[in-house]
XYZ file of C-alpha atoms in Angstrom:
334
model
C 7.501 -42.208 35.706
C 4.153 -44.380 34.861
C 3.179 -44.384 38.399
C 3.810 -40.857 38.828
C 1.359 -40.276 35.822
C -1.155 -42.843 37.263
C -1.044 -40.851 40.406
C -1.518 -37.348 38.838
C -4.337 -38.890 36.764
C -6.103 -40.373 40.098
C -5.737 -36.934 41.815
C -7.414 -35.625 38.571
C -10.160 -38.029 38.666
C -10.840 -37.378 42.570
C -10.804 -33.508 42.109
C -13.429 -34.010 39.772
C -15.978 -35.448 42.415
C -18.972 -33.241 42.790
C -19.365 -31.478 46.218
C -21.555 -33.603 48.371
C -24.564 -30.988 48.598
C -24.163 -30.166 44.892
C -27.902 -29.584 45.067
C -28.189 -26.749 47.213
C -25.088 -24.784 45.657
C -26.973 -24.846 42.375
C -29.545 -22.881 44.096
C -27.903 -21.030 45.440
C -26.029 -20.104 42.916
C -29.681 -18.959 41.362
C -30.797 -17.464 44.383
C -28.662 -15.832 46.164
C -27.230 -13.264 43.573
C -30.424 -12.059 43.041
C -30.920 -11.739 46.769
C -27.763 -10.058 47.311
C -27.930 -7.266 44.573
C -32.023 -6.401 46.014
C -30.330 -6.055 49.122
C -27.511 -3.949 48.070
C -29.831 -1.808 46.003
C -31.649 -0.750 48.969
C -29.591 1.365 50.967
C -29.880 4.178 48.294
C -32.558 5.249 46.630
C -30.406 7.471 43.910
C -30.586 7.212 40.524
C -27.242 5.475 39.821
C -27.874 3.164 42.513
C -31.724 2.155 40.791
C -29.619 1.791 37.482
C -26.827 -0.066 38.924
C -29.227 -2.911 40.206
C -31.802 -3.058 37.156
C -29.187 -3.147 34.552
C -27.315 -5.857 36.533
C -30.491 -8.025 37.402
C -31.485 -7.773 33.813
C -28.596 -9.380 32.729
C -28.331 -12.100 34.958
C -32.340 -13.002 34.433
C -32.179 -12.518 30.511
C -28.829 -14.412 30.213
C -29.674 -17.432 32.838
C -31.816 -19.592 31.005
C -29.145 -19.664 27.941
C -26.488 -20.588 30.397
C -28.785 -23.277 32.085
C -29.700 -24.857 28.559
C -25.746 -24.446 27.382
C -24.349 -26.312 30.484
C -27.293 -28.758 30.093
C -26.515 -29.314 26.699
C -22.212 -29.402 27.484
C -23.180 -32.267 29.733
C -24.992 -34.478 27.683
C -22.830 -34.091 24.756
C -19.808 -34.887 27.751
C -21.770 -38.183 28.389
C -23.919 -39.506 25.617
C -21.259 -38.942 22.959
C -19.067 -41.629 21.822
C -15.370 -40.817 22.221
C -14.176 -41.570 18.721
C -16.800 -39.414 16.809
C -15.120 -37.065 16.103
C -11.990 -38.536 14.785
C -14.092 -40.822 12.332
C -16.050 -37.437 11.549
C -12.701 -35.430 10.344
C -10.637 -35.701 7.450
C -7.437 -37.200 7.418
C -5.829 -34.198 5.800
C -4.963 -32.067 8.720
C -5.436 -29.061 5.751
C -9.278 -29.569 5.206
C -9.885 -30.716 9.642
C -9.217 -27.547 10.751
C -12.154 -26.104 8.905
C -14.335 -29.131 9.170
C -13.650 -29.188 13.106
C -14.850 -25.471 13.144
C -18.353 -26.058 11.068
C -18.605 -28.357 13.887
C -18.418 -25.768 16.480
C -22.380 -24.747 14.709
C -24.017 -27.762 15.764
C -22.219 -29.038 18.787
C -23.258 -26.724 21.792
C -21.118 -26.317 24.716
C -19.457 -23.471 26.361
C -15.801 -22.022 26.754
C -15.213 -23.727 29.989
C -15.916 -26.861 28.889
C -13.912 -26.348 25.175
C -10.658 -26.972 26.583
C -10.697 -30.143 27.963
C -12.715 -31.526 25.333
C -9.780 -30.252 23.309
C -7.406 -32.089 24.902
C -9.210 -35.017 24.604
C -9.707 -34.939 20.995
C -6.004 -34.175 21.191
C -5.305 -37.457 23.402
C -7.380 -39.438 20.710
C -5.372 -38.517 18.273
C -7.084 -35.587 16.505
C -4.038 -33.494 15.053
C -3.987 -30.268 17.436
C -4.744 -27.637 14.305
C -8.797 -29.026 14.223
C -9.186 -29.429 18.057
C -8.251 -25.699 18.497
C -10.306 -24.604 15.934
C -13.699 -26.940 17.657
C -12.254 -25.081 21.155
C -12.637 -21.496 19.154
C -15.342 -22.170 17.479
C -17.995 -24.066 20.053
C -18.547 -21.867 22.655
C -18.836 -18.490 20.164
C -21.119 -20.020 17.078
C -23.370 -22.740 18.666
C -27.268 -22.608 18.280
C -27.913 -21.486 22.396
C -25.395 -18.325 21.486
C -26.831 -17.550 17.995
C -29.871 -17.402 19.792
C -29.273 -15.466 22.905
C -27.526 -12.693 20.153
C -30.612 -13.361 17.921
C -32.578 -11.973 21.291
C -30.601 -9.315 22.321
C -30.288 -7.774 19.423
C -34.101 -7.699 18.163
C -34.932 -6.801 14.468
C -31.073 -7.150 13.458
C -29.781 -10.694 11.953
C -27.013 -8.909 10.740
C -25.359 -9.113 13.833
C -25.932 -12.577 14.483
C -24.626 -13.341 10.843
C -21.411 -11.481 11.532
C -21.233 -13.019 14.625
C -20.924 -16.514 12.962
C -19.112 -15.650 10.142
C -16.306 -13.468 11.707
C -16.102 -16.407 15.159
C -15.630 -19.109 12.224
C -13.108 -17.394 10.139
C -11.020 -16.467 13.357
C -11.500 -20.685 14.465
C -10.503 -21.433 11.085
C -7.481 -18.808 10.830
C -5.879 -19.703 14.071
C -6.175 -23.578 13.261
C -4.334 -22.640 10.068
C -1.734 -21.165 11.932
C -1.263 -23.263 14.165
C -0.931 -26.070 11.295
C 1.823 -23.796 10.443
C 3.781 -22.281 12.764
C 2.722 -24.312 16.009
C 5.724 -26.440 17.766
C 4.874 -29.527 19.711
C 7.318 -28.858 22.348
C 4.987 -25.874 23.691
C 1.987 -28.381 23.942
C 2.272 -30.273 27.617
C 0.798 -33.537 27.613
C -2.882 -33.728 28.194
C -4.054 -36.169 30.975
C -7.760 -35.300 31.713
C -10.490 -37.599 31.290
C -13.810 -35.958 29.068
C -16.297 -38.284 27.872
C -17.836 -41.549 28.903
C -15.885 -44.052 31.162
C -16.682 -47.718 30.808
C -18.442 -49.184 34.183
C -19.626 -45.196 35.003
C -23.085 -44.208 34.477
C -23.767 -41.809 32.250
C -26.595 -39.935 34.111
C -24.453 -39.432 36.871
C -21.305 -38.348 34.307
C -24.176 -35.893 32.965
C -24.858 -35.179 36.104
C -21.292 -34.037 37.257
C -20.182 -31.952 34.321
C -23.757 -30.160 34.300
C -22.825 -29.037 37.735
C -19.567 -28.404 37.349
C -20.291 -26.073 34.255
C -23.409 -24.451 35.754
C -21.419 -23.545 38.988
C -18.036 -22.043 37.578
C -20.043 -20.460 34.264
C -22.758 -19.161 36.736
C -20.237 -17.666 38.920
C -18.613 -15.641 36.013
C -22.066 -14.605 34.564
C -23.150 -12.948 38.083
C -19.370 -10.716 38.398
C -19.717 -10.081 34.730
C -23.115 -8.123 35.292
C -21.927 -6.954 38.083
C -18.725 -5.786 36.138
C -21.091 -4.499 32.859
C -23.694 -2.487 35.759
C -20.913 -0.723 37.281
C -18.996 -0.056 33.789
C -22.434 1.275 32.896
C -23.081 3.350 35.604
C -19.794 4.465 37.284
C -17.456 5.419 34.200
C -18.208 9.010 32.856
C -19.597 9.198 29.672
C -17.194 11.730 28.621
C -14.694 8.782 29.213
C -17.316 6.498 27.232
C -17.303 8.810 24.355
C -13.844 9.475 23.539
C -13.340 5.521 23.298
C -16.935 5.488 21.488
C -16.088 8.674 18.842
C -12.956 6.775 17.472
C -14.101 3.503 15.148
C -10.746 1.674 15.929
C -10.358 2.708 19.468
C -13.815 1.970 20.171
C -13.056 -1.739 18.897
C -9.739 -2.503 20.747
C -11.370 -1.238 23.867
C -14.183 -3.670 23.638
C -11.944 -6.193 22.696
C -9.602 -5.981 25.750
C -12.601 -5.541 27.941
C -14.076 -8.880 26.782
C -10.907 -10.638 28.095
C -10.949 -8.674 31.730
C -14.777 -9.157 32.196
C -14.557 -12.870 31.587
C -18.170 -13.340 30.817
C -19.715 -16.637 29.328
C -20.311 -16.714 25.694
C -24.383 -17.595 26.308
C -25.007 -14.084 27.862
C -22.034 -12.371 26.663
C -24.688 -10.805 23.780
C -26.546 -9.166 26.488
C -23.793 -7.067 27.852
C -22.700 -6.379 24.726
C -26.540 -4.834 23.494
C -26.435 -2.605 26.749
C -23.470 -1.077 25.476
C -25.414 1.250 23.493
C -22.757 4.229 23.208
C -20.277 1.769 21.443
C -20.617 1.259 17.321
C -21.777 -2.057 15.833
C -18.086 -3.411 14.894
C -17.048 -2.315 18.171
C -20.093 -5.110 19.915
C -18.801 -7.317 17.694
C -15.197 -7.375 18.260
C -16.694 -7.700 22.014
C -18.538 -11.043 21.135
C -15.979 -12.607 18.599
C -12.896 -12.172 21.619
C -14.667 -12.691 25.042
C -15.259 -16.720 24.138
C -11.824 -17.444 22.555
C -9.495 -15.348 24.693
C -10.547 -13.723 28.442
C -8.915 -14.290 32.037
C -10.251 -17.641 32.832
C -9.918 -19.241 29.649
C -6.019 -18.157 29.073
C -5.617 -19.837 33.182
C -7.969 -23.092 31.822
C -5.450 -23.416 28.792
C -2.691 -22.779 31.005
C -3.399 -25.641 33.392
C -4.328 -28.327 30.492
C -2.094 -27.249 28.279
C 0.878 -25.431 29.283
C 1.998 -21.692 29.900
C 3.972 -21.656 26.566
C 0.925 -22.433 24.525
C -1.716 -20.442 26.224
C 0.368 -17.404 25.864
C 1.099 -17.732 22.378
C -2.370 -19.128 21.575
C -4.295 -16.332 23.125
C -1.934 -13.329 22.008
C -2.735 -14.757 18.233
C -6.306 -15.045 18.776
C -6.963 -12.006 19.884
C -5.402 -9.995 16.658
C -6.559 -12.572 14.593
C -10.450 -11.753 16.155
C -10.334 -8.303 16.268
C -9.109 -8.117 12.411
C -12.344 -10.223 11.579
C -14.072 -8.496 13.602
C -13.319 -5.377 11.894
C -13.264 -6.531 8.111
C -16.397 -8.636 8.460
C -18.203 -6.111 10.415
C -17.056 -3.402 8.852
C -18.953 -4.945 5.124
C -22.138 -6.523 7.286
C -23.101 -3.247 10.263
């Protein structure tokens, strides 16, 4: 059985190795969606075909240099942070963690890809389970690089980025409650991923990797999520858009579940969420509280690390728990 678990770990480890000509994917992971929707764009010259591509492009340029300082930022925290911070950092009271471990989300920047298998490291270390899922809720939807990107894309209103915090912490903080509560240990699998520092490893080159790694798979994401948001815009009827848009509570669940299909980073998921114009404040909201707790790739990331009987649960919670945040702290702030 150990040298079964050795061997999955070593497979781990060597899946983790960067591609060899790393360099060149990460431009052309900058260059060649731009290329590719300029292209696209100029076979018609109609009017939904000019909004299409400008809406899209102005996405992926307004949202970019967010997700570039994010992943940066994911990285170095990855490699320059000492593994037992955090543990010394909490209190021992697994009561007064889970909110302590989501304040932390606030100055600890990093985004939802990288959340989860920090998680399960502070889970391996021996952080009770309650405060690491409140840090994975929390991190990716309240740090300083997504405060700021909503702070931009919604000029003139702090409001939003206010609610944004408070209803993002008070979700983090509810679930980790609940899960203090009601959460089994049989439907946790055993975590065996490496995050942090390894003795003898340098840590430029363990920067080096998990900037990469997070710039590549977020950056992915971020170009089929404007892609997604441009053709949303421009393809679905706004008769369709209004019906949803007319009803306050409609308007919100339908934001809500399109956050989890659209699967859009939380550094430019602010941006997509300002174009929707036709959609009420609360309804914006509920579409920036869900997408960076609970969308496609996040419920398949929690699958994998932690098991198919937690990440169904877990993300079925979250997203009622969001949405009725969403809606009572919006509701007193918009």
């Amino acid at each position: 059985m150990a040298g079964h678990k050795d061997d999955h770990v070593a497979a781990v480890e060597a899946g983790a190795e960067p591609p060899r000509y790393w360099p060149l994917l990460l431009v052309g992971a900058a260059v060649v969606p731009g290329a590719l929707l300029f292209f696209l764009g100029r076979w018609g010259d109609a009017p939904a075909v000019e909004a299409w591509r400008t809406v899209c492009l102005a996405v992926v340029v307004q949202a970019l240099p967010f997700l570039l300082l994010g992943t940066a930022l994911s990285g170095a925290i990855n490699a320059f942070v000492p593994e037992g911070v955090f543990q010394r950092l909490l209190p021992r009271r697994a009561v007064l963690a889970v909110p302590v471990a989501g304040v932390a989300g606030v100055v600890l920047p990093g985004c939802e890809c990288a959340s989860v298998p920090v998680a399960g490291s502070l889970i391996s270390r021996g952080v009770t389970p309650a405060a690491a899922f409140a840090f994975l809720l929390s991190a990716p939807a309240v740090n300083p690089v997504v405060l700021t990107a909503t702070a931009i894309a919604f000029p003139g209103n702090p409001a939003m980025v206010l609610a944004r915090l408070l209803a993002s912490l008070a979700t983090a903080v509810v679930m980790g409650w609940l899960w203090l509560r009601f959460g089994r240990a049989e439907w946790l699998r055993p975590v065996v991923r490496h995050t942090g520092h390894r003795e003898g490893n340098s840590r430029l080159d363990e920067f080096r990797r998990g900037f990469q790694h997070d710039f590549l798979h977020a950056g992915g994401f971020l170009v089929l999520g404007a892609i997604a948001a441009a053709t949303f815009n421009v393809a679905v009827p706004r008769s369709v858009l209004d019906t949803f848009a007319a009803a306050p509570w409609l308007s919100v669940l339908f934001l809500a579940g399109l956050a989890v299909l659209l699967a859009v980073c939380s550094e430019a998921d602010a941006f997509l969420a300002a174009s929707l114009t036709g959609f009420p404040p609360v309804a914006r909201l509920a579409f920036m509280v869900v997408g960076p707790m609970v969308d496609l790739k996040l419920v398949a990331l929690q699958a994998g690390t932690f098991g198919r009987a937690f990440a169904v649960r877990f993300s079925a919670a979250t997203v009622v728990v969001a949405v009725a945040c969403s809606a009572l702290i919006g509701g007193v702030l918009l």
